[in-house]
XYZ file of N, CA and C in Angstrom:
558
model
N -3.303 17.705 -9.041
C -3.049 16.789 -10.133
C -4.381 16.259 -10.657
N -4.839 16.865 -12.450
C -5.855 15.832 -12.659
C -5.588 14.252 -12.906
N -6.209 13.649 -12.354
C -5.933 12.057 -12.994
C -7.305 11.868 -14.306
N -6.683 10.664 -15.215
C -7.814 10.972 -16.354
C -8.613 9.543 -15.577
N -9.993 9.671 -16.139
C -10.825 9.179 -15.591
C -11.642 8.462 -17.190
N -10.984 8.149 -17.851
C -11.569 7.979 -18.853
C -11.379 6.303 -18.742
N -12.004 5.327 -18.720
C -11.641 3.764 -18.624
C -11.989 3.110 -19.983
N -11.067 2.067 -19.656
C -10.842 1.329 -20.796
C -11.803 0.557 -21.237
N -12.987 0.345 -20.462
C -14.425 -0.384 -20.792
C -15.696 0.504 -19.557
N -16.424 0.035 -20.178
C -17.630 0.942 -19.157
C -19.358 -0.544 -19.075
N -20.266 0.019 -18.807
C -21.133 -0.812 -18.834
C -21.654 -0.723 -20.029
N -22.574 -1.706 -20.374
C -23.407 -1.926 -21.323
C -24.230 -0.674 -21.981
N -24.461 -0.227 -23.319
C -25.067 1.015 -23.263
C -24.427 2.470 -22.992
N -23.588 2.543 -22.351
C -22.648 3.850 -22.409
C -21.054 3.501 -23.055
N -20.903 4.878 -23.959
C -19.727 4.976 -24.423
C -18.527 4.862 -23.171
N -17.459 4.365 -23.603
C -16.141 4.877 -22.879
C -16.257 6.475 -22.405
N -16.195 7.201 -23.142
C -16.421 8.556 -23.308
C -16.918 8.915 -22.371
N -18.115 8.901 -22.370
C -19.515 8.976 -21.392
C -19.157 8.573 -19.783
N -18.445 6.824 -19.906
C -18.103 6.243 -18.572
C -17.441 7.527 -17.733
N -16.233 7.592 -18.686
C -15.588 8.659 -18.011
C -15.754 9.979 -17.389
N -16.945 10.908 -18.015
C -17.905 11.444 -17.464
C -18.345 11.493 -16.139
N -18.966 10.159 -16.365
C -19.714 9.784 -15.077
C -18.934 9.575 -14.218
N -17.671 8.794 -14.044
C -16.661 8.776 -13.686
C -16.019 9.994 -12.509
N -15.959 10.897 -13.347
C -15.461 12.139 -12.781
C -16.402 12.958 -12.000
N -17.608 12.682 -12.771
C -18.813 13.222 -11.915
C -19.107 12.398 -10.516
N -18.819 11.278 -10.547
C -18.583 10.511 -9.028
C -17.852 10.786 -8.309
N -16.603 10.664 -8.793
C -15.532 11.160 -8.226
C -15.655 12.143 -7.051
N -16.135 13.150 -7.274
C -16.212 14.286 -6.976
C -16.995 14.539 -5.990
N -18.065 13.230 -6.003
C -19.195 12.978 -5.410
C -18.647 12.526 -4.138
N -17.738 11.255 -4.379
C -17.144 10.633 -3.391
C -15.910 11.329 -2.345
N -15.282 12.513 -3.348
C -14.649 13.250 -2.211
C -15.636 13.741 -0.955
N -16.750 14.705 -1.495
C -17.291 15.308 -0.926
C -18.282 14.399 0.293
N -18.717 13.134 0.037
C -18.980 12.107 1.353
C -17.969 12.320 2.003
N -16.710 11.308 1.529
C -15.465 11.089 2.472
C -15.649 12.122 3.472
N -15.474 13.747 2.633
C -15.277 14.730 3.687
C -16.231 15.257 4.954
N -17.559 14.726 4.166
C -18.600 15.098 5.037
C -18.845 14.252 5.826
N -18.208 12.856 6.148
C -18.646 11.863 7.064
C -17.736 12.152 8.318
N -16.633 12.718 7.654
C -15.385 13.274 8.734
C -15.941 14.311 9.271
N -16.314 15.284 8.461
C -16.909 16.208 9.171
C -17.919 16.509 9.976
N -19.197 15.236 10.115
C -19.877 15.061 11.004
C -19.156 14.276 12.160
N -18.251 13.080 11.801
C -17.617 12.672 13.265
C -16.896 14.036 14.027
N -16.163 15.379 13.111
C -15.666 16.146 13.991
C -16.568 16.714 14.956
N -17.882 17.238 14.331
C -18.538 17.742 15.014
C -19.202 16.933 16.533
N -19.691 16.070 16.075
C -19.644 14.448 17.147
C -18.938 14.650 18.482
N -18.152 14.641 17.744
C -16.799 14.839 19.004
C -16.229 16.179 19.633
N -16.850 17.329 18.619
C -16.483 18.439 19.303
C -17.624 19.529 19.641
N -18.839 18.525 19.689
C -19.674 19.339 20.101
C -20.166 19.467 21.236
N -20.543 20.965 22.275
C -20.476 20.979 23.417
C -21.682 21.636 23.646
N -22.261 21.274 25.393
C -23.600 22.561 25.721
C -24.559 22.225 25.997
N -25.498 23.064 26.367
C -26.723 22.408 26.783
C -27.396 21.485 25.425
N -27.403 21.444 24.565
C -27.898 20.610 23.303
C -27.082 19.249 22.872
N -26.174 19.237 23.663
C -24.920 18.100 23.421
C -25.381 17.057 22.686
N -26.111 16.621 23.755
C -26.542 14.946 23.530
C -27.201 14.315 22.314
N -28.428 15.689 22.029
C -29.213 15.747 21.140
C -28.553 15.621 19.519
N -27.689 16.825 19.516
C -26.617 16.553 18.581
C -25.803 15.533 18.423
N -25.145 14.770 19.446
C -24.312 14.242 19.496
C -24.909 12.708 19.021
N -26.637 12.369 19.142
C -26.850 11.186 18.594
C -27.717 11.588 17.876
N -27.835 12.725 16.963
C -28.497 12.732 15.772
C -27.481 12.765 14.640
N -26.287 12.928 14.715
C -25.314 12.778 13.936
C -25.000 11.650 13.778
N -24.665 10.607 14.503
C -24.414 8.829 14.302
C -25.209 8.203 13.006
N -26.584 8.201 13.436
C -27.227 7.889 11.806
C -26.709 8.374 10.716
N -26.574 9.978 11.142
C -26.179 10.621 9.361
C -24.713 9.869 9.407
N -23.919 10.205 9.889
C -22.100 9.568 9.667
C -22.697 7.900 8.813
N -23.132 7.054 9.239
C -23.714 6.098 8.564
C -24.140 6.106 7.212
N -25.409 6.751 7.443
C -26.107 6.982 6.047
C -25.245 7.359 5.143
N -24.186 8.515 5.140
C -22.860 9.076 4.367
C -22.132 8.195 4.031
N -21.626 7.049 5.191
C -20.660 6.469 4.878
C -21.303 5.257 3.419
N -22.123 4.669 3.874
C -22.918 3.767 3.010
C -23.217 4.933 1.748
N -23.509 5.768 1.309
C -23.398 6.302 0.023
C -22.147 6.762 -0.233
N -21.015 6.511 0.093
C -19.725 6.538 -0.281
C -19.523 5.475 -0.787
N -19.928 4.743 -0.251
C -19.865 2.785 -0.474
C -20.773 3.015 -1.723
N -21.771 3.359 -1.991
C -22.480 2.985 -3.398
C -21.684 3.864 -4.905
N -21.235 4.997 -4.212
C -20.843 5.701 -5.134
C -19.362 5.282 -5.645
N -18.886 4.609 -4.594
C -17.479 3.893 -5.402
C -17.644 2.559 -5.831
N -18.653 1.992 -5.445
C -19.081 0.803 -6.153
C -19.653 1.019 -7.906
N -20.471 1.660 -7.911
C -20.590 2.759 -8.654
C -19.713 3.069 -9.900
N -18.142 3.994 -9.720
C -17.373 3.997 -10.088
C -16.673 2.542 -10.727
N -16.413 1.588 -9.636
C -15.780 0.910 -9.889
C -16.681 -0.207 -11.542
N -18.156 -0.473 -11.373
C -19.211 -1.035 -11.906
C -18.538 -0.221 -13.605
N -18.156 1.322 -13.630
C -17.853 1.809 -14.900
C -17.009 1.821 -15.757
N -15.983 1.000 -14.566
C -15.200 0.439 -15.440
C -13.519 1.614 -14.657
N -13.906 2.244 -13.598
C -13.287 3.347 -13.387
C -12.442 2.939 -11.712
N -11.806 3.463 -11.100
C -10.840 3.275 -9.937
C -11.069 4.613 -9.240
N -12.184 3.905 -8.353
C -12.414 5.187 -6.943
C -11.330 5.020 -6.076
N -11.682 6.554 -6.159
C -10.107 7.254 -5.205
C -10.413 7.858 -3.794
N -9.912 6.861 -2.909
C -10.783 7.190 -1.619
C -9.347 7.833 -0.569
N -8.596 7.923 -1.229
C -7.254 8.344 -0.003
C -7.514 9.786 0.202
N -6.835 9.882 1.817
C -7.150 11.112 2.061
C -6.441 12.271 0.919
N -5.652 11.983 0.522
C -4.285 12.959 -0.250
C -4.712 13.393 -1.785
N -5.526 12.205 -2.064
C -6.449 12.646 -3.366
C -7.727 13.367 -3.076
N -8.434 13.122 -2.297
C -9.436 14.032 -1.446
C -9.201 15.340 -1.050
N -7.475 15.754 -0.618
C -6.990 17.054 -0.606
C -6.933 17.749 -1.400
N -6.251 16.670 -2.363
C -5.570 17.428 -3.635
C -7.128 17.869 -4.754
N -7.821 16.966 -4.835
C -8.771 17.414 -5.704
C -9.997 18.100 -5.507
N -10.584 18.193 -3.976
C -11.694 18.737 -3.311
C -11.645 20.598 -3.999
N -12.889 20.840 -3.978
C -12.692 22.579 -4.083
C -13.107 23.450 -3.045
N -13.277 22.789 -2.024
C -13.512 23.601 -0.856
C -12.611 23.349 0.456
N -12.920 24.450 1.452
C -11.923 23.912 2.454
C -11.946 22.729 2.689
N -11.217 22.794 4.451
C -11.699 22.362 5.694
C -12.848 22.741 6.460
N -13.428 22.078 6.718
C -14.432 22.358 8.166
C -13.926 23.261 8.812
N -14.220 25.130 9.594
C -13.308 25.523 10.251
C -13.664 25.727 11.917
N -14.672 24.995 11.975
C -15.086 25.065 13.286
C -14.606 23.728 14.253
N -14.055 24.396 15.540
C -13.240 23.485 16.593
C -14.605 22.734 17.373
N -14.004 22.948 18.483
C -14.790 22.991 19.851
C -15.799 23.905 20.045
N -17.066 23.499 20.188
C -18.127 24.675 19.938
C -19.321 24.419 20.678
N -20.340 25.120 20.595
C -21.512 24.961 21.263
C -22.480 24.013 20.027
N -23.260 23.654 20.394
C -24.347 22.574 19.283
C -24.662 23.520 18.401
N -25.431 24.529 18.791
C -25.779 25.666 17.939
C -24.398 26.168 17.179
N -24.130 26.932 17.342
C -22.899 26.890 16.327
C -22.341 26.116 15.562
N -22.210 25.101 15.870
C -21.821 23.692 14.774
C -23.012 23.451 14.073
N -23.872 23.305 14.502
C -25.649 23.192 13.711
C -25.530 24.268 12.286
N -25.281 25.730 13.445
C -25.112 26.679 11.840
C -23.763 26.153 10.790
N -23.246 26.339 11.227
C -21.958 25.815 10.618
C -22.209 24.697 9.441
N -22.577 23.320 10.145
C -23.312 22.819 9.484
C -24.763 23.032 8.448
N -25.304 23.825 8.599
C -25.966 24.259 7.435
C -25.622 24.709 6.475
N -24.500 25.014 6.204
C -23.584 25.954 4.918
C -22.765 24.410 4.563
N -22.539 23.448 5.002
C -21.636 22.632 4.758
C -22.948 21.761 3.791
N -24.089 20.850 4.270
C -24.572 20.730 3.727
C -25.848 21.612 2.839
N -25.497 22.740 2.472
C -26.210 23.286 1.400
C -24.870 23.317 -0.143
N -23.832 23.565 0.691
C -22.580 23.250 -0.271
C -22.975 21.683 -1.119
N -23.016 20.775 -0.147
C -23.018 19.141 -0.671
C -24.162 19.306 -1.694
N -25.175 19.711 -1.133
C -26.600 19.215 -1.730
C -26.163 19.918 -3.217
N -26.032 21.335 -2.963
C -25.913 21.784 -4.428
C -25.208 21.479 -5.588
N -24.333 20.696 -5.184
C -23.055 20.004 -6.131
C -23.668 19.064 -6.612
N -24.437 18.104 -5.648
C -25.299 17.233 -5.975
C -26.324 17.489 -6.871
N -26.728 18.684 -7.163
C -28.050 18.694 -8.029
C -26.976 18.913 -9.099
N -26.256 19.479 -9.314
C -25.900 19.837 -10.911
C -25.215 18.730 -11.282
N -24.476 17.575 -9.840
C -24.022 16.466 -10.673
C -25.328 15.568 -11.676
N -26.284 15.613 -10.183
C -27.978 14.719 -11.007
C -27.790 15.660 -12.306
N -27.696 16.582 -12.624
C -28.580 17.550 -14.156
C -26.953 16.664 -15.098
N -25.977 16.749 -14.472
C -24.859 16.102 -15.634
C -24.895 14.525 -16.226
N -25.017 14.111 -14.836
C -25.390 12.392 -15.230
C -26.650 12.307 -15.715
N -28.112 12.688 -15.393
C -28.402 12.364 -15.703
C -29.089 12.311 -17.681
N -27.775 13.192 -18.233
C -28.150 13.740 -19.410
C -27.263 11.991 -20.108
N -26.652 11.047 -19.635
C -25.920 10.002 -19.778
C -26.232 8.815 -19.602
N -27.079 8.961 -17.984
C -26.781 7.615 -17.398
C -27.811 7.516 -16.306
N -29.290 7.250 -16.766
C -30.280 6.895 -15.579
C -30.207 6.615 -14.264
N -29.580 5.671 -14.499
C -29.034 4.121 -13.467
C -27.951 5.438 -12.668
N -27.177 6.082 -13.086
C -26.510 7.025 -11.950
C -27.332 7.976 -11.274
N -27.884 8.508 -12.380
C -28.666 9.248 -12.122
C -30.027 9.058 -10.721
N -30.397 8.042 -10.795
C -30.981 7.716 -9.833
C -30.374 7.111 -7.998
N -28.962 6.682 -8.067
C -28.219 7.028 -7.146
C -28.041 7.675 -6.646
N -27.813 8.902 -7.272
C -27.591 10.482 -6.397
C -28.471 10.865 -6.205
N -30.114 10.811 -6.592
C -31.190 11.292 -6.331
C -31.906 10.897 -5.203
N -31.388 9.177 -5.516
C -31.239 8.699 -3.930
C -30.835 9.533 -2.626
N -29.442 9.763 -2.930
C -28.728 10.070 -1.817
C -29.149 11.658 -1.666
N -29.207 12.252 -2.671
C -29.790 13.793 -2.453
C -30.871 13.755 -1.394
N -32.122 12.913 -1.757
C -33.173 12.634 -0.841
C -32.600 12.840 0.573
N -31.583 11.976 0.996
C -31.222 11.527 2.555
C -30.700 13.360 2.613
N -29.594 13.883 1.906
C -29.100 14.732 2.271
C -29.885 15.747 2.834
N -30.996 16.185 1.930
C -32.083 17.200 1.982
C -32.481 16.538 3.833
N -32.799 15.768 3.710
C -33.609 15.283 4.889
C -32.647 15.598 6.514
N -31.226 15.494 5.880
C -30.542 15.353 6.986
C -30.147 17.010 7.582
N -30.408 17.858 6.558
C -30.247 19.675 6.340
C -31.098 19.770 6.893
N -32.627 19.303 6.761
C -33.839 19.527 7.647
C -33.473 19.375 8.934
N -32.932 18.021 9.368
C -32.796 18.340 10.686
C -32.162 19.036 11.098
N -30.725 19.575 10.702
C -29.845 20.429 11.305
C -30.316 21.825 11.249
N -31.492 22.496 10.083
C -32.064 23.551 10.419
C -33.617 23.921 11.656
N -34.008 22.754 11.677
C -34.813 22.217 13.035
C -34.082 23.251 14.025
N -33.211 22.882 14.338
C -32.462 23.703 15.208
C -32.306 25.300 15.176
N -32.199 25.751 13.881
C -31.939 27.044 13.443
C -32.876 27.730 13.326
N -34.070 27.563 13.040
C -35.155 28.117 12.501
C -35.877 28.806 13.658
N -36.317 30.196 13.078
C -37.456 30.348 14.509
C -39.197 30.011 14.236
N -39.654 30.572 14.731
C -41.480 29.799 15.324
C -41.929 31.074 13.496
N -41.096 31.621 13.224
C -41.973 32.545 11.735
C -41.148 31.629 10.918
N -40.447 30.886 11.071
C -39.584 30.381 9.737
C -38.570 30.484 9.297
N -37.687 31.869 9.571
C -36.490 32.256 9.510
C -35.442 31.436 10.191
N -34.704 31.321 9.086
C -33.047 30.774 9.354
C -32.218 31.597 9.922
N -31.220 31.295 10.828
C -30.377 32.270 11.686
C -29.746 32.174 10.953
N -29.080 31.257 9.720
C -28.101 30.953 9.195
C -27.899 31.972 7.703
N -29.477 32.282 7.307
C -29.872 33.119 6.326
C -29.163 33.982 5.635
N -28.188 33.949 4.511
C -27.374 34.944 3.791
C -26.224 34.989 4.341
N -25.954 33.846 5.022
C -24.507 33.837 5.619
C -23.281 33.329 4.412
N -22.064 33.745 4.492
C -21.334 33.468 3.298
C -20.027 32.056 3.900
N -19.867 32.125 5.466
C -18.943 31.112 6.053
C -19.684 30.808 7.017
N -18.732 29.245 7.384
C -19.040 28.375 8.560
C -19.119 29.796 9.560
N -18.113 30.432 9.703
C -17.941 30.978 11.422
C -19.198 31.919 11.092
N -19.446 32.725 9.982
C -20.771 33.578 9.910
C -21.562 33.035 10.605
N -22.163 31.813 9.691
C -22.758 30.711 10.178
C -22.955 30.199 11.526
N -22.012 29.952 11.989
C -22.384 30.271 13.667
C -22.137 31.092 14.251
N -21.999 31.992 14.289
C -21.554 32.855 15.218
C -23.682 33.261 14.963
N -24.016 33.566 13.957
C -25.417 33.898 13.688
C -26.074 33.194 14.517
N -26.215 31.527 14.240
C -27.042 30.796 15.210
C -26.709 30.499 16.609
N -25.611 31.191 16.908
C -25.191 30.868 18.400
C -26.032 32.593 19.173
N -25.982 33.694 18.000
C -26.504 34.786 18.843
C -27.856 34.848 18.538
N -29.105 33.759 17.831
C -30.269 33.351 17.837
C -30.874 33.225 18.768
C-alpha cells in the first residue's frame, strides 16, 4: 500500500510539494534503520565462535548509533510537516528488500553477511543525499551525517573480512549466504 506523503504544511522555504518529497525520501530512510537496528540485535544474539565476544560488543554501539538516527530521521519527518511510520507492518509492507537470512552462525559469517546488508543501506543512502539534497540542505546534511557513521561502521565489519593484500572475502558476492559462506571459507 502506497500512503501519500504529501503534507498539508512543511517548513519555512520548501514547497508542500517538495516536503513531500523529502518526506518519502525519509521514509524510506527510516524503514531501512528500523530494519537494520533489528538486524544487528539479531546478529548480537545469534552470533557464535571463537570471535563471539568481539562481535558481540562491537555491535551494541552500532544498534545505538542506528537507533538514534532513526530518532533524527523521524523527527525529521515529523519537523515537515509529515507522520513517520515506524510500525513493524508498514516497514513490511513498504521495505524493498528482504529479511536478514542468516540464523545462528559463526562471527565470520554474520560479519560477511553483514557486509552486503550494509553496502545495501549505504547505497540507498547516497542516492537519497543526491535526491534531497537537490531540495533541502538541512536534510541533506542529516543523512550525510548518518552516511558518515554508516561508512565507518562497514569499515569495521570488513576489518574482519579483509586479508593482509586488501581483498574482501565478501568481493562480488550477490547474497547474505554467498556472503558468508565466502568469509567463513577465508
Amino acid at each position: 500500500m502506497t500512503r501519500t506523503t504529501t503534507p498539508r504544511y512543511t517548513v519555512p522555504g520548501i514547497s508542500v510539494e517538495d516536503g513531500g518529497k523529502l518526506i518519502a525520501a525519509l521514509g524510506m530512510r527510516l524503514h531501512a534503520l528500523n530494519d537494520l537496528h533489528l538486524t544487528l540485535k539479531h546478529v548480537h544474539w545469534n552470533v557464535v565462535g571463537p570471535h563471539f565476544i568481539a562481535v558481540h560488543e562491537m555491535l551494541d554501539p552500532q544498534v545505538d548509533r542506528v537507533r538514534a538516527m532513526a530518532d533524527d530521521v523521524a523527527e525529521r519527518i515529523s519537523a515537515l510537516g509529515g507522520v513517520p511510520q515506524g510500525t513493524p507492518g508498514t516497514l513490511v509492507s513498504e521495505r524493498t528488500w528482504d529479511d536478514y537470512s542468516i540464523g545462528r552462525a559463526d562471527a565470520i559469517a554474520h560479519l560477511g553477511a553483514l557486509d552486503l546488508v550494509y553496502t545495501g543501506v549505504i547505497e540507498a543512502y547516497r542516492t537519497a543525499i543526491d535526491e534531497v539534497g537537490k531540495l533541502d540542505p538541512a536534510t541533506e546534511d542529516i543523512l550525510i551525517e548518518q552516511v558518515r557513521d554508516l561508512d565507518q561502521f562497514q569499515w569495521f565489519v570488513r576489518a574482519h573480512l579483509e586479508s593482509a593484500q586488501g581483498t574482501l572475502s565478501t568481493g562480488g558476492k550477490a547474497t547474505e549466504r554467498e556472503a558468508a559462506e565466502a568469509a567463513r571459507e577465508s
